[in-house]
mmCIF file of C-alpha atoms in Angstrom:
data_model
loop_
_atom_site.group_PDB
_atom_site.id
_atom_site.type_symbol
_atom_site.label_atom_id
_atom_site.label_comp_id
_atom_site.label_asym_id
_atom_site.label_seq_id
_atom_site.Cartn_x
_atom_site.Cartn_y
_atom_site.Cartn_z
ATOM 1 C CA UNK A 150 0.062 -0.028 0.045
ATOM 2 C CA UNK A 151 1.476 3.323 -0.975
ATOM 3 C CA UNK A 152 1.850 6.305 1.440
ATOM 4 C CA UNK A 153 -0.613 8.184 -0.649
ATOM 5 C CA UNK A 154 -3.347 5.858 -0.033
ATOM 6 C CA UNK A 155 -2.441 5.280 3.590
ATOM 7 C CA UNK A 156 -2.570 8.964 4.387
ATOM 8 C CA UNK A 157 -6.166 9.157 3.258
ATOM 9 C CA UNK A 158 -7.291 6.148 5.067
ATOM 10 C CA UNK A 159 -8.725 7.971 8.055
ATOM 11 C CA UNK A 160 -10.004 10.917 6.222
ATOM 12 C CA UNK A 161 -13.858 11.147 6.007
ATOM 13 C CA UNK A 162 -15.565 12.208 2.915
ATOM 14 C CA UNK A 163 -17.287 15.528 3.084
ATOM 15 C CA UNK A 164 -19.781 17.166 0.750
ATOM 16 C CA UNK A 165 -18.663 20.360 -0.916
ATOM 17 C CA UNK A 166 -18.976 23.247 1.326
ATOM 18 C CA UNK A 167 -18.593 27.080 0.913
ATOM 19 C CA UNK A 168 -15.025 28.254 1.342
ATOM 20 C CA UNK A 169 -14.477 30.879 4.129
ATOM 21 C CA UNK A 170 -11.318 32.948 3.885
ATOM 22 C CA UNK A 171 -9.403 33.279 7.373
ATOM 23 C CA UNK A 172 -7.301 36.436 7.291
ATOM 24 C CA UNK A 173 -5.892 35.829 10.704
ATOM 25 C CA UNK A 174 -2.108 35.582 11.105
ATOM 26 C CA UNK A 175 -1.037 32.065 9.944
ATOM 27 C CA UNK A 176 0.898 29.536 11.685
ATOM 28 C CA UNK A 177 4.108 28.831 9.655
ATOM 29 C CA UNK A 178 4.788 25.178 9.138
ATOM 30 C CA UNK A 179 7.789 23.844 7.182
ATOM 31 C CA UNK A 180 7.739 20.578 5.117
ATOM 32 C CA UNK A 181 11.241 19.217 4.359
ATOM 33 C CA UNK A 182 11.299 16.177 2.089
ATOM 34 C CA UNK A 183 12.798 15.423 -1.246
ATOM 35 C CA UNK A 184 9.810 13.460 -2.419
ATOM 36 C CA UNK A 185 7.336 15.818 -4.241
ATOM 37 C CA UNK A 186 4.379 13.598 -3.492
ATOM 38 C CA UNK A 187 4.822 13.868 0.175
ATOM 39 C CA UNK A 188 4.458 17.647 -0.147
ATOM 40 C CA UNK A 189 1.218 17.269 -2.249
ATOM 41 C CA UNK A 190 -0.339 14.777 0.019
ATOM 42 C CA UNK A 191 0.648 16.911 3.199
ATOM 43 C CA UNK A 192 -0.730 20.086 1.559
ATOM 44 C CA UNK A 193 -4.055 18.310 0.592
ATOM 45 C CA UNK A 194 -4.629 16.718 4.049
ATOM 46 C CA UNK A 195 -3.854 20.064 5.922
ATOM 47 C CA UNK A 196 -6.088 22.102 3.676
ATOM 48 C CA UNK A 197 -8.439 24.283 5.809
ATOM 49 C CA UNK A 198 -6.557 23.135 8.827
ATOM 50 C CA UNK A 199 -6.943 25.727 11.906
ATOM 51 C CA UNK A 200 -5.755 25.936 15.298
ATOM 52 C CA UNK A 201 -7.126 28.690 17.591
ATOM 53 C CA UNK A 202 -8.905 30.310 14.650
ATOM 54 C CA UNK A 203 -5.518 30.726 12.734
ATOM 55 C CA UNK A 204 -4.887 29.119 9.404
ATOM 56 C CA UNK A 205 -1.576 27.308 8.248
ATOM 57 C CA UNK A 206 0.971 28.657 5.909
ATOM 58 C CA UNK A 207 2.958 25.783 4.581
ATOM 59 C CA UNK A 208 6.422 26.352 3.518
ATOM 60 C CA UNK A 209 8.044 23.790 1.383
ATOM 61 C CA UNK A 210 11.830 22.649 1.106
ATOM 62 C CA UNK A 211 13.204 19.605 -1.049
ATOM 63 C CA UNK A 212 16.513 19.486 0.714
ATOM 64 C CA UNK A 213 18.121 20.307 3.974
ATOM 65 C CA UNK A 214 20.321 23.185 2.341
ATOM 66 C CA UNK A 215 16.931 24.811 1.018
ATOM 67 C CA UNK A 216 15.382 24.299 4.428
ATOM 68 C CA UNK A 217 18.172 26.131 6.087
ATOM 69 C CA UNK A 218 17.666 29.025 3.767
ATOM 70 C CA UNK A 219 13.801 29.078 4.492
ATOM 71 C CA UNK A 220 14.296 28.905 8.220
ATOM 72 C CA UNK A 221 16.716 31.984 8.180
ATOM 73 C CA UNK A 222 14.335 33.915 6.066
ATOM 74 C CA UNK A 223 11.184 32.973 8.252
ATOM 75 C CA UNK A 224 12.324 33.102 11.863
ATOM 76 C CA UNK A 225 8.735 32.617 13.080
ATOM 77 C CA UNK A 226 8.256 29.013 11.853
ATOM 78 C CA UNK A 227 6.255 27.135 14.435
ATOM 79 C CA UNK A 228 6.795 23.559 13.395
ATOM 80 C CA UNK A 229 8.876 21.674 10.919
ATOM 81 C CA UNK A 230 8.295 18.171 9.643
ATOM 82 C CA UNK A 231 11.622 16.892 8.434
ATOM 83 C CA UNK A 232 12.609 13.701 6.305
ATOM 84 C CA UNK A 233 15.802 12.099 7.372
ATOM 85 C CA UNK A 234 17.191 10.790 4.128
ATOM 86 C CA UNK A 235 17.351 13.590 1.467
ATOM 87 C CA UNK A 236 20.589 14.658 -0.322
ATOM 88 C CA UNK A 237 22.494 12.602 2.252
ATOM 89 C CA UNK A 238 21.691 9.634 4.420
ATOM 90 C CA UNK A 239 21.483 11.894 7.457
ATOM 91 C CA UNK A 240 20.609 15.248 5.914
ATOM 92 C CA UNK A 241 17.571 15.622 8.204
ATOM 93 C CA UNK A 242 19.641 14.948 11.350
ATOM 94 C CA UNK A 243 22.175 17.531 10.338
ATOM 95 C CA UNK A 244 19.499 20.002 9.763
ATOM 96 C CA UNK A 245 18.110 19.519 13.255
ATOM 97 C CA UNK A 246 21.638 20.223 14.593
ATOM 98 C CA UNK A 247 21.770 23.331 12.529
ATOM 99 C CA UNK A 248 18.441 24.644 14.086
ATOM 100 C CA UNK A 249 19.273 23.756 17.618
ATOM 101 C CA UNK A 250 22.924 24.371 17.885
ATOM 102 C CA UNK A 251 23.846 27.133 15.233
ATOM 103 C CA UNK A 252 20.546 29.020 15.177
ATOM 104 C CA UNK A 253 20.033 28.540 18.796
ATOM 105 C CA UNK A 254 16.371 28.107 17.902
ATOM 106 C CA UNK A 255 14.609 26.079 20.880
ATOM 107 C CA UNK A 256 11.069 27.400 19.958
ATOM 108 C CA UNK A 257 10.485 25.613 16.758
ATOM 109 C CA UNK A 258 8.838 22.110 17.221
ATOM 110 C CA UNK A 259 10.571 19.489 15.179
ATOM 111 C CA UNK A 260 8.970 16.313 13.968
ATOM 112 C CA UNK A 261 11.094 13.769 12.338
ATOM 113 C CA UNK A 262 9.468 11.752 9.536
ATOM 114 C CA UNK A 263 11.319 8.935 7.726
ATOM 115 C CA UNK A 264 10.605 6.164 5.257
ATOM 116 C CA UNK A 265 13.806 4.381 6.002
ATOM 117 C CA UNK A 266 13.780 3.825 9.935
ATOM 118 C CA UNK A 267 16.839 1.624 9.669
ATOM 119 C CA UNK A 268 18.861 4.737 8.707
ATOM 120 C CA UNK A 269 17.991 6.568 11.865
ATOM 121 C CA UNK A 270 16.904 4.076 14.599
ATOM 122 C CA UNK A 271 14.130 5.675 16.764
ATOM 123 C CA UNK A 272 15.821 5.313 20.250
ATOM 124 C CA UNK A 273 19.217 6.593 18.959
ATOM 125 C CA UNK A 274 17.554 9.656 17.252
ATOM 126 C CA UNK A 275 15.166 10.573 20.321
ATOM 127 C CA UNK A 276 18.113 10.225 22.665
ATOM 128 C CA UNK A 277 20.771 12.116 20.812
ATOM 129 C CA UNK A 278 18.749 14.926 18.949
ATOM 130 C CA UNK A 279 16.500 17.539 20.255
ATOM 131 C CA UNK A 280 13.419 16.592 18.387
ATOM 132 C CA UNK A 281 9.728 16.664 19.685
ATOM 133 C CA UNK A 282 8.450 13.564 17.956
ATOM 134 C CA UNK A 283 9.524 10.696 15.582
ATOM 135 C CA UNK A 284 7.298 9.000 12.940
ATOM 136 C CA UNK A 285 7.556 6.429 10.287
ATOM 137 C CA UNK A 286 5.945 7.504 7.169
ATOM 138 C CA UNK A 287 4.031 4.348 7.005
ATOM 139 C CA UNK A 288 2.273 5.135 10.355
ATOM 140 C CA UNK A 289 1.323 8.713 9.588
ATOM 141 C CA UNK A 290 -2.280 8.754 8.598
ATOM 142 C CA UNK A 291 -4.311 11.906 7.955
ATOM 143 C CA UNK A 292 -5.824 12.041 11.473
ATOM 144 C CA UNK A 293 -2.374 11.279 13.102
ATOM 145 C CA UNK A 294 -0.744 14.224 11.050
ATOM 146 C CA UNK A 295 -3.453 16.656 12.294
ATOM 147 C CA UNK A 296 -2.934 15.328 15.807
ATOM 148 C CA UNK A 297 0.779 16.054 15.511
ATOM 149 C CA UNK A 298 0.116 19.554 14.404
ATOM 150 C CA UNK A 299 -2.230 20.244 17.234
ATOM 151 C CA UNK A 300 0.228 19.138 19.829
ATOM 152 C CA UNK A 301 3.064 20.854 18.107
ATOM 153 C CA UNK A 302 1.473 24.194 17.713
ATOM 154 C CA UNK A 303 0.026 24.111 21.227
ATOM 155 C CA UNK A 304 3.603 23.569 22.596
ATOM 156 C CA UNK A 305 5.071 26.386 20.299
ATOM 157 C CA UNK A 306 2.329 28.796 21.572
ATOM 158 C CA UNK A 307 3.059 28.079 25.119
ATOM 159 C CA UNK A 308 6.794 28.480 24.629
ATOM 160 C CA UNK A 309 6.269 31.845 22.939
ATOM 161 C CA UNK A 310 3.867 32.954 25.560
ATOM 162 C CA UNK A 311 6.470 32.272 28.323
ATOM 163 C CA UNK A 312 9.383 33.860 26.431
ATOM 164 C CA UNK A 313 7.118 37.053 25.784
ATOM 165 C CA UNK A 314 6.471 37.306 29.465
ATOM 166 C CA UNK A 315 10.239 36.797 30.327
ATOM 167 C CA UNK A 316 11.258 39.506 27.820
ATOM 168 C CA UNK A 317 8.578 41.701 29.303
ATOM 169 C CA UNK A 318 9.603 41.294 32.860
ATOM 170 C CA UNK A 319 13.464 41.854 31.797
ATOM 171 C CA UNK A 320 12.123 45.109 29.990
ATOM 172 C CA UNK A 321 10.218 46.441 33.013
ATOM 173 C CA UNK A 322 13.370 45.736 35.303
ATOM 174 C CA UNK A 323 15.499 47.626 32.714
ATOM 175 C CA UNK A 324 12.998 50.605 32.807
ATOM 176 C CA UNK A 325 13.425 51.146 36.527
ATOM 177 C CA UNK A 326 15.950 54.056 35.813
ATOM 178 C CA UNK A 327 13.443 55.601 33.374
ATOM 179 C CA UNK A 328 10.667 55.422 36.091
ATOM 180 C CA UNK A 329 12.925 57.307 38.443
ATOM 181 C CA UNK A 330 13.701 60.095 35.827
ATOM 182 C CA UNK A 331 9.991 60.838 35.175
ATOM 183 C CA UNK A 332 9.379 64.549 36.090
ATOM 184 C CA UNK A 333 5.504 64.502 35.795
ATOM 185 C CA UNK A 334 2.593 62.244 36.401
ATOM 186 C CA UNK A 335 1.672 62.212 32.701
ATOM 187 C CA UNK A 336 5.056 61.139 31.824
ATOM 188 C CA UNK A 337 5.068 58.337 34.480
ATOM 189 C CA UNK A 338 1.616 57.176 33.468
ATOM 190 C CA UNK A 339 2.672 56.995 29.745
ATOM 191 C CA UNK A 340 5.579 54.826 30.486
ATOM 192 C CA UNK A 341 3.531 52.503 32.657
ATOM 193 C CA UNK A 342 1.018 52.301 29.910
ATOM 194 C CA UNK A 343 3.643 51.433 27.199
ATOM 195 C CA UNK A 344 5.028 48.503 29.392
ATOM 196 C CA UNK A 345 1.475 47.264 29.942
ATOM 197 C CA UNK A 346 0.707 47.267 26.233
ATOM 198 C CA UNK A 347 4.023 45.392 25.597
ATOM 199 C CA UNK A 348 2.913 42.688 28.105
ATOM 200 C CA UNK A 349 -0.506 42.322 26.520
ATOM 201 C CA UNK A 350 1.101 42.276 22.930
ATOM 202 C CA UNK A 351 -0.418 45.520 21.974
ATOM 203 C CA UNK A 352 2.860 47.454 21.572
ATOM 204 C CA UNK A 353 2.032 48.248 17.975
ATOM 205 C CA UNK A 354 -1.320 49.565 18.834
ATOM 206 C CA UNK A 355 -2.378 53.210 19.583
ATOM 207 C CA UNK A 356 -3.557 53.464 23.252
ATOM 208 C CA UNK A 357 -4.838 56.904 24.768
ATOM 209 C CA UNK A 358 -6.209 57.354 28.377
ATOM 210 C CA UNK A 359 -7.802 60.813 28.599
ATOM 211 C CA UNK A 360 -10.286 62.772 30.483
ATOM 212 C CA UNK A 361 -12.962 65.291 29.239
ATOM 213 C CA UNK A 362 -12.265 68.912 30.202
ATOM 214 C CA UNK A 363 -15.698 70.089 29.100
ATOM 215 C CA UNK A 364 -19.044 68.129 28.631
ATOM 216 C CA UNK A 365 -21.244 70.419 26.508
ATOM 217 C CA UNK A 366 -22.090 68.586 23.382
ATOM 218 C CA UNK A 367 -22.748 71.900 21.466
ATOM 219 C CA UNK A 368 -19.012 72.752 21.743
ATOM 220 C CA UNK A 369 -15.778 70.700 20.500
ATOM 221 C CA UNK A 370 -14.906 68.315 23.049
ATOM 222 C CA UNK A 371 -11.715 69.111 24.996
ATOM 223 C CA UNK A 372 -9.519 66.249 26.126
ATOM 224 C CA UNK A 373 -6.749 66.018 28.726
ATOM 225 C CA UNK A 374 -4.436 63.119 27.654
ATOM 226 C CA UNK A 375 -3.407 61.480 30.857
ATOM 227 C CA UNK A 376 -1.299 58.748 29.276
ATOM 228 C CA UNK A 377 -0.389 57.641 25.857
ATOM 229 C CA UNK A 378 1.430 54.626 24.347
ATOM 230 C CA UNK A 379 2.840 57.270 21.761
ATOM 231 C CA UNK A 380 3.415 60.258 23.874
ATOM 232 C CA UNK A 381 4.015 63.709 22.305
ATOM 233 C CA UNK A 382 4.940 67.073 23.625
ATOM 234 C CA UNK A 383 1.892 68.587 22.046
ATOM 235 C CA UNK A 384 -0.510 66.502 24.261
ATOM 236 C CA UNK A 385 -2.929 66.365 21.266
ATOM 237 C CA UNK A 386 -4.813 63.353 19.813
ATOM 238 C CA UNK A 387 -5.247 62.682 16.078
ATOM 239 C CA UNK A 388 -8.365 64.213 14.735
ATOM 240 C CA UNK A 389 -10.010 60.899 13.830
ATOM 241 C CA UNK A 390 -9.499 59.681 17.491
ATOM 242 C CA UNK A 391 -10.972 62.839 18.777
ATOM 243 C CA UNK A 392 -13.954 62.539 16.580
ATOM 244 C CA UNK A 393 -14.686 58.974 17.776
ATOM 245 C CA UNK A 394 -14.209 59.772 21.319
ATOM 246 C CA UNK A 395 -16.620 62.778 20.877
ATOM 247 C CA UNK A 396 -19.270 60.546 19.646
ATOM 248 C CA UNK A 397 -18.627 58.181 22.718
ATOM 249 C CA UNK A 398 -19.109 61.088 24.877
ATOM 250 C CA UNK A 399 -22.389 62.140 23.300
ATOM 251 C CA UNK A 400 -23.720 58.557 23.567
ATOM 252 C CA UNK A 401 -22.433 57.946 27.173
ATOM 253 C CA UNK A 402 -21.452 54.403 26.473
ATOM 254 C CA UNK A 403 -18.375 52.393 25.333
ATOM 255 C CA UNK A 404 -17.731 51.943 21.617
ATOM 256 C CA UNK A 405 -16.558 48.684 19.851
ATOM 257 C CA UNK A 406 -15.788 48.554 16.113
ATOM 258 C CA UNK A 407 -13.526 46.646 13.730
ATOM 259 C CA UNK A 408 -10.766 49.299 14.119
ATOM 260 C CA UNK A 409 -10.823 50.257 17.705
ATOM 261 C CA UNK A 410 -12.243 50.029 21.279
ATOM 262 C CA UNK A 411 -13.181 53.025 23.246
ATOM 263 C CA UNK A 412 -14.028 52.649 26.909
ATOM 264 C CA UNK A 413 -16.394 55.091 28.410
ATOM 265 C CA UNK A 414 -15.924 55.540 32.297
ATOM 266 C CA UNK A 415 -17.305 58.078 34.755
ATOM 267 C CA UNK A 416 -16.128 58.844 38.286
ATOM 268 C CA UNK A 417 -18.078 59.221 41.501
ATOM 269 C CA UNK A 418 -18.247 63.112 40.861
ATOM 270 C CA UNK A 419 -19.228 62.695 37.199
ATOM 271 C CA UNK A 420 -16.092 63.350 35.461
ATOM 272 C CA UNK A 421 -15.765 61.352 32.100
ATOM 273 C CA UNK A 422 -12.752 59.281 31.319
ATOM 274 C CA UNK A 423 -11.880 57.426 27.948
ATOM 275 C CA UNK A 424 -9.695 54.624 26.996
ATOM 276 C CA UNK A 425 -8.936 54.444 23.235
ATOM 277 C CA UNK A 426 -7.238 51.173 22.012
ATOM 278 C CA UNK A 427 -6.790 50.696 18.245
ATOM 279 C CA UNK A 428 -7.321 46.937 17.250
ATOM 280 C CA UNK A 429 -5.006 46.523 14.468
ATOM 281 C CA UNK A 430 -4.613 42.784 13.734
ATOM 282 C CA UNK A 431 -4.573 41.539 17.342
ATOM 283 C CA UNK A 432 -8.400 40.936 17.678
ATOM 284 C CA UNK A 433 -8.180 38.334 20.231
ATOM 285 C CA UNK A 434 -5.996 40.251 22.710
ATOM 286 C CA UNK A 435 -8.050 43.431 22.278
ATOM 287 C CA UNK A 436 -11.190 41.578 22.954
ATOM 288 C CA UNK A 437 -9.613 40.292 26.201
ATOM 289 C CA UNK A 438 -8.529 43.771 27.022
ATOM 290 C CA UNK A 439 -11.876 45.000 26.460
ATOM 291 C CA UNK A 440 -13.382 42.600 29.023
ATOM 292 C CA UNK A 441 -10.754 43.254 31.555
ATOM 293 C CA UNK A 442 -11.273 47.084 31.152
ATOM 294 C CA UNK A 443 -15.058 46.757 31.693
ATOM 295 C CA UNK A 444 -14.451 44.676 34.760
ATOM 296 C CA UNK A 445 -11.707 46.839 36.204
ATOM 297 C CA UNK A 446 -12.600 50.451 35.150
ATOM 298 C CA UNK A 447 -11.054 51.561 38.495
ATOM 299 C CA UNK A 448 -7.673 51.471 36.734
ATOM 300 C CA UNK A 449 -8.600 54.465 34.541
ATOM 301 C CA UNK A 450 -9.900 56.294 37.377
ATOM 302 C CA UNK A 451 -6.617 55.898 39.244
ATOM 303 C CA UNK A 452 -4.672 57.258 36.427
ATOM 304 C CA UNK A 453 -6.971 60.407 36.098
ATOM 305 C CA UNK A 454 -6.094 63.407 38.238
ATOM 306 C CA UNK A 455 -9.836 64.426 37.988
ATOM 307 C CA UNK A 456 -11.074 61.423 40.192
#
């Protein structure tokens, strides 16, 4: 029985369905094999595969040397499925050494897949090489391949999450001297806001915390910027941001759209505060932040000198 047939043994037949395009940031997965049919079958089996509402972007290499170039061009590859025997008998094993030892890449999940297990005995490879799984091509069905990807991507996600928090904590510690140099409440609040944005993965988004100076809807809304992820000496907000906040002030309720979230908060003495967060491409994290802000609106009030 050929590998082509075996890969489809477990694959159920489905009626034709409408194709829905997913524009979320894809997981990058590298397929390294000198057999063109393996690439074709893997691509077909993983068609429409998603993990945490994110699709796959498959990268293809037909030799270890080609894989090295792709890995250096795409440092965010989450998982690689690597054949052992390609241009040499142990090309796949040498590629693993290159990834772990030369590139010092410990995040990428590595799955070794071989059609000639005698060339790389399983116990020897698992013991001596930093891989995450070892599979004989004859045992990799469609369902097992997808299971491998779920496990590998979940592990990669957790490692990236830990690394991001480690970097965030190191950055906060390194900013201690910057905190001490702050000469105003606004500068101090903006620095804290930028650190929080980094920890939440929102460092590329625009975040403003401001308070209304006047509340008359007939006149242009005046805002005092308490903190900003992109502070400026002019203490002015972009015109489009002011326009959106003005509408929120008129409606007296928070606003949620495709491009931003604006939180509306009032203090015990009636002062109005706003928190503007542009969504960009990090929809999931912004949605989470929206929930946190609604539950803990005291944070905005604590930053406001008008509370």
